[in-house]
Amino acid sequence: MTESVAAASGLPLSGIRVADFTRVLTGPFCTMLLGDLGADVIKIEPPGGDDTRAWGPPFQESPEGRESSYFLSVNRNKRSVELDLKTPEGMAAARELIATSDVLVENFRPGTLDRLGLGWDALHAAHPRLVYASISGFGLSGPYRDRAGYDVIAQGMGGMMSYNGDVGGPPLRVGVAVADVFAGSLITQAILAALFQRERSGQGERVDVNLLESVIALGSSQVGRYLATGEIPVPVGNDHRSIVPYGTVACGDGFVNIAVGNDALWRRFCVALELDELGADPRFATNEGRVNNRAELDTLMLAGLARYTRQEIMARLERAGVPCGPVNNMAEVFDDPHVRARGVAVRVEHASLGHTTVTSPPWEIGGQPLPVRRAPPTLGQHTAEILKELKE
């Protein structure tokens, strides 16, 4: 038993092999999650590697190597094999690898793998238990089927940029690639469901997710509001359209997020921060009243909170049981005692960098955190190892 198999043996997807034909973010995020759960994820990279190996700066460097921080962020718990699918040798190795796999994940434009003879129909006929997962910009049918998909395009077309941002401001993209990450999470769920279904039917299924519909789904209450009323959502900054106060409030030395989700919390909020006038004002006694009188409340509340520091507000609200939290920069995030205690940042050995730091898998199973079994691989780091396994 190899070290990687032994390390994965107690994890839910131990014994599952994933042929990972993805690159950039959506697909690699999905396969990273599968690797976190114990799958043997084999990342098939073309000559030159995943596009994100060249995305930078920033890069992490050592005398032995140079790696993109972008690539490092979404490729833990995988092995890398470098194959040129344009050559007979590369295609033969890819086919052998697929034959030993339980799951294939790809995010090429629809039809690309069909032209290579690696499409769903051909592979399902040859390997009926294979779960075949496809990720695209716009889905496997429809007028936009052949368009390339990118996060910023999906955020715009899916409406998200129209309701994100400051009041009266221009359309604004969310600061992380939420379309990519959410679509990657959704396809992971679909793969797990297909593996479960395979246990019943003995047959693999094709599952697919696209960026556009993932953004629409992510809109949740904003989308529901439009479908129910016809009202087009607009940016409201950090506020909530239906709950007040809920969002970011300024204080003497920074910003705090608060979540006053009901009238009882509102009364405790006012007592904790000695906002007696607001607590006694009938305009603000109910959430509906606070929503309808949002502007007046914001003005009065800002004046009342200016005398407190961020830490003072948080201390008072925590004692009162009112949900709150600081607005942290990234240094503050990883210096937070709770984040440190949870071991969110993990230092791992890396083949060319010596060491690197990655985030830990975001679950616990059976009361235990999931391990980072492998650092993000260097390009083709495991090619010889994997090709040898295929011949055994």
Short mmCIF file of C-alpha atoms in Angstrom, two decimals:
data_model
loop_
_atom_site.label_atom_id
_atom_site.label_comp_id
_atom_site.label_asym_id
_atom_site.label_seq_id
_atom_site.Cartn_x
_atom_site.Cartn_y
_atom_site.Cartn_z
CA MET A 1 0.00 0.00 0.00
CA THR A 2 1.44 3.38 -1.02
CA GLU A 3 1.61 6.26 1.44
CA SER A 4 -1.19 8.13 -0.33
CA VAL A 5 -3.52 5.13 -0.29
CA ALA A 6 -2.76 4.49 3.37
CA ALA A 7 -3.39 8.14 4.27
CA ALA A 8 -6.73 8.09 2.45
CA SER A 9 -7.92 4.72 3.74
CA GLY A 10 -10.17 6.13 6.46
CA LEU A 11 -11.75 8.80 4.25
CA PRO A 12 -15.15 8.55 2.52
CA LEU A 13 -13.82 8.43 -1.06
CA SER A 14 -10.91 6.10 -0.37
CA GLY A 15 -10.60 3.73 -3.34
CA ILE A 16 -12.23 6.16 -5.79
CA ARG A 17 -10.00 7.35 -8.63
CA VAL A 18 -10.68 10.62 -10.46
CA ALA A 19 -9.31 11.37 -13.92
CA ASP A 20 -9.06 15.15 -13.72
CA PHE A 21 -8.99 16.81 -17.15
CA THR A 22 -9.76 20.26 -15.73
CA ARG A 23 -7.80 23.47 -15.50
CA VAL A 24 -8.04 27.02 -14.15
CA LEU A 25 -10.55 27.19 -11.23
CA THR A 26 -14.01 25.60 -11.42
CA GLY A 27 -12.85 22.09 -12.23
CA PRO A 28 -9.72 22.15 -10.06
CA PHE A 29 -11.80 23.40 -7.11
CA CYS A 30 -14.16 20.44 -7.58
CA THR A 31 -11.38 17.86 -7.87
CA MET A 32 -9.57 19.36 -4.87
CA LEU A 33 -12.70 18.74 -2.79
CA LEU A 34 -12.87 15.16 -4.07
CA GLY A 35 -9.21 14.73 -3.16
CA ASP A 36 -9.88 16.15 0.29
CA LEU A 37 -12.51 13.44 0.76
CA GLY A 38 -9.97 10.73 -0.01
CA ALA A 39 -10.21 10.21 -3.77
CA ASP A 40 -7.04 9.54 -5.74
CA VAL A 41 -7.18 12.57 -8.01
CA ILE A 42 -4.88 12.39 -11.02
CA LYS A 43 -4.53 15.77 -12.68
CA ILE A 44 -3.88 15.27 -16.40
CA GLU A 45 -1.96 18.32 -17.61
CA PRO A 46 -0.91 19.20 -21.16
CA PRO A 47 2.67 20.16 -21.98
CA GLY A 48 3.26 23.42 -20.15
CA GLY A 49 0.62 22.58 -17.56
CA ASP A 50 -2.57 24.11 -16.23
CA ASP A 51 -2.96 27.74 -17.37
CA THR A 52 -2.86 28.96 -13.78
CA ARG A 53 0.72 27.76 -13.33
CA ALA A 54 1.62 30.95 -15.24
CA TRP A 55 -0.92 33.25 -13.55
CA GLY A 56 0.98 35.77 -11.50
CA PRO A 57 2.52 37.49 -9.79
CA PRO A 58 2.43 36.55 -7.02
CA PHE A 59 4.64 33.49 -7.25
CA GLN A 60 6.25 31.52 -4.46
CA GLU A 61 9.88 30.87 -5.29
CA SER A 62 12.82 28.83 -4.06
CA PRO A 63 16.18 27.91 -5.63
CA GLU A 64 14.52 24.73 -6.93
CA GLY A 65 11.28 26.10 -8.31
CA ARG A 66 8.64 28.74 -8.84
CA GLU A 67 4.91 28.19 -8.36
CA SER A 68 1.89 30.44 -8.86
CA SER A 69 -0.01 31.18 -5.66
CA TYR A 70 -3.20 30.86 -7.71
CA PHE A 71 -2.34 27.28 -8.71
CA LEU A 72 -1.29 26.39 -5.17
CA SER A 73 -4.63 27.57 -3.79
CA VAL A 74 -6.80 24.96 -5.57
CA ASN A 75 -4.65 21.90 -6.20
CA ARG A 76 -3.88 20.21 -2.88
CA ASN A 77 -4.42 16.45 -2.51
CA LYS A 78 -3.73 15.61 -6.16
CA ARG A 79 -1.13 13.90 -8.30
CA SER A 80 0.02 15.39 -11.62
CA VAL A 81 0.73 13.55 -14.85
CA GLU A 82 1.85 15.45 -17.95
CA LEU A 83 0.33 14.00 -21.13
CA ASP A 84 0.18 15.30 -24.69
CA LEU A 85 -3.19 14.14 -25.99
CA LYS A 86 -2.13 15.09 -29.51
CA THR A 87 0.30 12.16 -29.57
CA PRO A 88 -0.62 8.47 -29.79
CA GLU A 89 1.38 7.75 -26.63
CA GLY A 90 -0.35 10.47 -24.65
CA MET A 91 -3.80 9.43 -25.82
CA ALA A 92 -3.10 5.77 -25.05
CA ALA A 93 -2.01 6.65 -21.52
CA ALA A 94 -5.09 8.82 -21.04
CA ARG A 95 -7.34 5.97 -22.13
CA GLU A 96 -5.61 3.55 -19.77
CA LEU A 97 -6.02 6.01 -16.94
CA ILE A 98 -9.72 6.52 -17.69
CA ALA A 99 -10.21 2.74 -17.75
CA THR A 100 -8.99 2.56 -14.14
CA SER A 101 -11.05 5.56 -12.97
CA ASP A 102 -14.44 5.90 -11.31
CA VAL A 103 -14.95 9.56 -12.23
CA LEU A 104 -13.87 11.77 -15.13
CA VAL A 105 -14.13 15.55 -14.67
CA GLU A 106 -13.64 17.94 -17.59
CA ASN A 107 -14.23 21.62 -18.30
CA PHE A 108 -13.45 21.94 -21.99
CA ARG A 109 -15.86 23.66 -24.34
CA PRO A 110 -18.75 21.28 -25.11
CA GLY A 111 -17.81 18.85 -27.86
CA THR A 112 -14.02 19.08 -27.43
CA LEU A 113 -13.58 15.66 -25.85
CA ASP A 114 -16.11 14.13 -28.25
CA ARG A 115 -13.79 15.08 -31.10
CA LEU A 116 -10.94 13.31 -29.31
CA GLY A 117 -12.99 10.16 -28.83
CA LEU A 118 -13.27 10.81 -25.09
CA GLY A 119 -16.86 12.05 -24.99
CA TRP A 120 -19.64 10.69 -22.81
CA ASP A 121 -21.20 8.39 -25.40
CA ALA A 122 -17.94 6.65 -26.32
CA LEU A 123 -16.68 6.30 -22.77
CA HIS A 124 -20.04 5.20 -21.32
CA ALA A 125 -20.19 2.42 -23.90
CA ALA A 126 -16.67 1.28 -22.99
CA HIS A 127 -16.86 1.93 -19.24
CA PRO A 128 -20.50 1.87 -18.12
CA ARG A 129 -19.67 2.48 -14.44
CA LEU A 130 -17.77 5.70 -15.14
CA VAL A 131 -19.28 8.90 -13.73
CA TYR A 132 -18.69 11.62 -16.33
CA ALA A 133 -18.80 15.22 -15.05
CA SER A 134 -18.77 18.21 -17.37
CA ILE A 135 -18.41 21.90 -16.47
CA SER A 136 -19.02 24.62 -19.02
CA GLY A 137 -19.89 28.28 -19.28
CA PHE A 138 -23.45 27.87 -20.52
CA GLY A 139 -24.42 24.20 -20.53
CA LEU A 140 -24.53 21.41 -23.10
CA SER A 141 -27.43 22.89 -25.11
CA GLY A 142 -28.87 26.27 -26.02
CA PRO A 143 -27.72 29.18 -28.20
CA TYR A 144 -24.63 29.91 -26.06
CA ARG A 145 -23.43 26.30 -25.87
CA ASP A 146 -20.17 26.94 -27.73
CA ARG A 147 -19.18 30.14 -25.94
CA ALA A 148 -16.20 30.15 -23.62
CA GLY A 149 -17.19 30.71 -20.01
CA TYR A 150 -15.37 32.86 -17.47
CA ASP A 151 -16.37 33.94 -13.99
CA VAL A 152 -16.71 37.65 -14.75
CA ILE A 153 -18.86 36.90 -17.82
CA ALA A 154 -21.15 34.66 -15.78
CA GLN A 155 -21.45 37.16 -12.93
CA GLY A 156 -22.56 39.80 -15.42
CA MET A 157 -24.93 37.66 -17.48
CA GLY A 158 -26.42 36.00 -14.39
CA GLY A 159 -27.45 39.34 -12.89
CA MET A 160 -25.11 39.28 -9.90
CA MET A 161 -23.17 42.40 -10.87
CA SER A 162 -26.42 44.36 -11.22
CA TYR A 163 -27.29 43.99 -7.55
CA ASN A 164 -23.80 43.87 -6.07
CA GLY A 165 -22.02 47.04 -4.97
CA ASP A 166 -22.78 50.37 -3.34
CA VAL A 167 -26.11 52.16 -3.51
CA GLY A 168 -26.22 54.12 -6.77
CA GLY A 169 -22.87 52.71 -7.84
CA PRO A 170 -21.85 50.96 -11.06
CA PRO A 171 -22.13 47.18 -11.56
CA LEU A 172 -19.54 45.44 -9.42
CA ARG A 173 -18.00 41.98 -9.64
CA VAL A 174 -17.73 40.04 -6.38
CA GLY A 175 -14.10 40.11 -5.25
CA VAL A 176 -13.59 36.35 -5.56
CA ALA A 177 -14.60 34.11 -8.44
CA VAL A 178 -17.90 33.06 -6.90
CA ALA A 179 -19.31 31.66 -10.15
CA ASP A 180 -16.33 29.34 -10.51
CA VAL A 181 -16.23 28.30 -6.86
CA PHE A 182 -19.99 27.76 -6.53
CA ALA A 183 -20.16 25.81 -9.79
CA GLY A 184 -17.22 23.71 -8.57
CA SER A 185 -19.09 22.99 -5.34
CA LEU A 186 -22.28 22.10 -7.23
CA ILE A 187 -20.55 19.67 -9.59
CA THR A 188 -18.89 18.02 -6.58
CA GLN A 189 -22.34 17.41 -5.08
CA ALA A 190 -23.58 16.01 -8.39
CA ILE A 191 -20.59 13.63 -8.61
CA LEU A 192 -21.19 12.35 -5.07
CA ALA A 193 -24.87 11.80 -5.89
CA ALA A 194 -23.95 9.93 -9.09
CA LEU A 195 -21.51 7.71 -7.17
CA PHE A 196 -24.27 6.95 -4.66
CA GLN A 197 -26.70 6.18 -7.49
CA ARG A 198 -24.11 3.88 -9.08
CA GLU A 199 -24.18 1.75 -5.94
CA ARG A 200 -27.87 1.12 -6.64
CA SER A 201 -27.89 0.84 -10.42
CA GLY A 202 -24.38 -0.32 -11.26
CA GLN A 203 -24.28 2.37 -13.96
CA GLY A 204 -22.40 5.64 -14.16
CA GLU A 205 -24.23 8.83 -15.07
CA ARG A 206 -23.33 12.02 -16.86
CA VAL A 207 -23.66 15.12 -14.72
CA ASP A 208 -23.08 18.69 -15.82
CA VAL A 209 -23.02 22.17 -14.32
CA ASN A 210 -22.56 25.54 -15.99
CA LEU A 211 -21.39 28.89 -14.69
CA LEU A 212 -24.38 30.97 -15.82
CA GLU A 213 -27.03 28.88 -14.07
CA SER A 214 -24.79 28.56 -11.01
CA VAL A 215 -24.76 32.36 -10.68
CA ILE A 216 -28.53 32.50 -11.11
CA ALA A 217 -28.94 29.84 -8.41
CA LEU A 218 -26.54 31.69 -6.14
CA GLY A 219 -28.80 34.73 -6.38
CA SER A 220 -31.31 32.87 -4.15
CA SER A 221 -33.40 35.53 -2.38
CA GLN A 222 -32.61 38.23 -4.96
CA VAL A 223 -33.84 35.95 -7.74
CA GLY A 224 -36.84 34.87 -5.66
CA ARG A 225 -37.77 38.48 -4.99
CA TYR A 226 -37.77 39.27 -8.71
CA LEU A 227 -39.76 36.15 -9.66
CA ALA A 228 -42.36 36.87 -6.98
CA THR A 229 -42.79 40.62 -7.53
CA GLY A 230 -41.17 41.60 -10.83
CA GLU A 231 -39.03 44.08 -8.88
CA ILE A 232 -35.50 44.29 -10.28
CA PRO A 233 -32.91 44.11 -7.47
CA VAL A 234 -30.46 46.99 -7.19
CA PRO A 235 -27.26 47.37 -5.15
CA VAL A 236 -27.77 48.03 -1.45
CA GLY A 237 -24.12 47.97 -0.38
CA ASN A 238 -23.55 45.93 2.76
CA ASP A 239 -27.13 46.29 3.96
CA HIS A 240 -29.88 43.67 3.80
CA ARG A 241 -32.99 44.42 1.77
CA SER A 242 -35.37 42.84 4.29
CA ILE A 243 -33.64 43.08 7.70
CA VAL A 244 -32.44 46.23 9.51
CA PRO A 245 -29.91 46.64 11.02
CA TYR A 246 -28.04 43.86 9.28
CA GLY A 247 -24.66 44.52 7.69
CA THR A 248 -21.67 46.76 8.19
CA VAL A 249 -21.72 49.68 10.60
CA ALA A 250 -19.00 52.27 11.15
CA CYS A 251 -17.62 52.93 14.62
CA GLY A 252 -14.85 55.07 16.09
CA ASP A 253 -11.93 53.14 14.60
CA GLY A 254 -13.26 50.90 11.84
CA PHE A 255 -16.17 48.70 10.90
CA VAL A 256 -18.22 45.94 12.51
CA ASN A 257 -20.75 43.56 11.00
CA ILE A 258 -23.97 43.06 12.95
CA ALA A 259 -26.95 40.78 12.42
CA VAL A 260 -30.02 42.01 14.28
CA GLY A 261 -32.41 39.40 12.93
CA ASN A 262 -35.47 40.01 15.09
CA ASP A 263 -37.11 42.55 17.39
CA ALA A 264 -35.83 40.94 20.59
CA LEU A 265 -32.26 41.27 19.31
CA TRP A 266 -32.98 44.90 18.40
CA ARG A 267 -33.97 45.69 21.98
CA ARG A 268 -30.84 43.95 23.31
CA PHE A 269 -28.73 45.81 20.74
CA CYS A 270 -30.03 49.17 21.91
CA VAL A 271 -29.54 48.36 25.60
CA ALA A 272 -26.01 47.00 25.06
CA LEU A 273 -24.86 50.12 23.22
CA GLU A 274 -26.88 52.56 25.35
CA LEU A 275 -28.94 53.70 22.36
CA ASP A 276 -31.90 54.53 24.57
CA GLU A 277 -33.47 57.02 22.18
CA LEU A 278 -33.48 54.54 19.32
CA GLY A 279 -34.83 51.78 21.53
CA ALA A 280 -37.74 53.95 22.59
CA ASP A 281 -38.60 55.26 19.13
CA PRO A 282 -41.82 53.57 17.86
CA ARG A 283 -40.67 53.95 14.25
CA PHE A 284 -37.97 51.38 14.92
CA ALA A 285 -39.78 48.97 17.24
CA THR A 286 -40.41 46.36 14.53
CA ASN A 287 -38.27 45.09 11.70
CA GLU A 288 -40.82 46.35 9.18
CA GLY A 289 -40.59 49.81 10.71
CA ARG A 290 -36.80 49.72 10.64
CA VAL A 291 -36.80 48.69 6.99
CA ASN A 292 -39.25 51.46 6.06
CA ASN A 293 -37.25 54.05 8.02
CA ARG A 294 -33.81 52.78 7.13
CA ALA A 295 -32.27 56.15 6.22
CA GLU A 296 -33.31 57.88 9.45
CA LEU A 297 -32.17 54.92 11.54
CA ASP A 298 -28.78 54.77 9.82
CA THR A 299 -28.14 58.46 10.51
CA LEU A 300 -29.03 58.19 14.18
CA MET A 301 -27.22 54.90 14.68
CA LEU A 302 -24.01 56.21 13.07
CA ALA A 303 -23.93 59.11 15.51
CA GLY A 304 -24.52 56.76 18.44
CA LEU A 305 -21.79 54.28 17.49
CA ALA A 306 -19.08 56.84 16.73
CA ARG A 307 -18.11 57.02 20.40
CA TYR A 308 -17.18 53.32 20.55
CA THR A 309 -14.15 51.43 19.23
CA ARG A 310 -14.58 48.25 17.28
CA GLN A 311 -13.50 46.11 20.23
CA GLU A 312 -15.86 47.94 22.60
CA ILE A 313 -18.84 47.35 20.33
CA MET A 314 -18.01 43.69 19.88
CA ALA A 315 -17.49 43.14 23.61
CA ARG A 316 -20.82 44.77 24.47
CA LEU A 317 -22.76 42.92 21.76
CA GLU A 318 -21.20 39.56 22.56
CA ARG A 319 -22.18 39.93 26.22
CA ALA A 320 -25.71 40.77 25.08
CA GLY A 321 -25.88 37.80 22.71
CA VAL A 322 -26.21 39.94 19.61
CA PRO A 323 -24.43 38.40 16.57
CA CYS A 324 -21.48 40.52 15.46
CA GLY A 325 -18.01 40.25 14.01
CA PRO A 326 -15.12 42.39 12.84
CA VAL A 327 -14.40 43.29 9.22
CA ASN A 328 -10.95 41.69 8.96
CA ASN A 329 -8.24 42.05 6.38
CA MET A 330 -6.50 38.81 5.40
CA ALA A 331 -3.68 39.26 7.90
CA GLU A 332 -6.26 39.64 10.67
CA VAL A 333 -8.12 36.56 9.43
CA PHE A 334 -5.11 34.29 9.83
CA ASP A 335 -4.05 35.96 13.08
CA ASP A 336 -7.46 35.32 14.62
CA PRO A 337 -7.10 32.95 17.61
CA HIS A 338 -10.09 30.88 16.49
CA VAL A 339 -8.71 30.44 12.96
CA ARG A 340 -5.31 29.48 14.43
CA ALA A 341 -6.92 27.02 16.83
CA ARG A 342 -8.85 25.39 13.99
CA GLY A 343 -5.67 24.88 11.96
CA VAL A 344 -7.02 26.53 8.82
CA ALA A 345 -3.53 27.30 7.47
CA VAL A 346 -1.44 24.15 6.97
CA ARG A 347 2.28 24.09 6.22
CA VAL A 348 3.17 21.18 3.94
CA GLU A 349 6.26 19.84 2.23
CA HIS A 350 6.45 20.74 -1.46
CA ALA A 351 8.51 19.05 -4.17
CA SER A 352 10.21 22.20 -5.46
CA LEU A 353 9.49 24.91 -2.89
CA GLY A 354 10.57 22.92 0.13
CA HIS A 355 7.47 24.02 2.03
CA THR A 356 4.32 25.93 1.25
CA THR A 357 1.18 26.86 3.17
CA VAL A 358 -2.31 25.93 2.00
CA THR A 359 -5.74 26.03 3.57
CA SER A 360 -7.12 22.90 5.18
CA PRO A 361 -10.13 20.98 3.80
CA PRO A 362 -13.30 22.75 4.97
CA TRP A 363 -14.97 19.77 6.69
CA GLU A 364 -14.77 17.53 9.67
CA ILE A 365 -16.01 13.95 9.33
CA GLY A 366 -16.50 11.73 12.34
CA GLY A 367 -15.38 14.59 14.52
CA GLN A 368 -11.99 14.75 12.83
CA PRO A 369 -10.56 17.30 10.37
CA LEU A 370 -9.59 15.99 6.95
CA PRO A 371 -5.85 15.94 6.25
CA VAL A 372 -3.81 17.64 3.56
CA ARG A 373 -2.23 14.41 2.32
CA ARG A 374 -0.41 15.97 -0.61
CA ALA A 375 0.90 19.43 -1.41
CA PRO A 376 -0.12 20.87 -4.79
CA PRO A 377 1.99 18.94 -7.31
CA THR A 378 4.68 20.24 -9.60
CA LEU A 379 3.97 19.77 -13.30
CA GLY A 380 4.24 16.08 -14.13
CA GLN A 381 5.57 15.26 -10.68
CA HIS A 382 3.86 11.86 -10.67
CA THR A 383 3.99 10.96 -14.38
CA ALA A 384 6.47 8.09 -14.01
CA GLU A 385 4.73 6.82 -10.88
CA ILE A 386 1.29 6.79 -12.49
CA LEU A 387 2.42 5.27 -15.79
CA LYS A 388 4.12 2.50 -13.81
CA GLU A 389 0.88 1.87 -11.88
CA LEU A 390 -1.04 1.52 -15.14
CA LYS A 391 1.27 -1.28 -16.26
CA GLU A 392 0.96 -3.24 -13.02
#
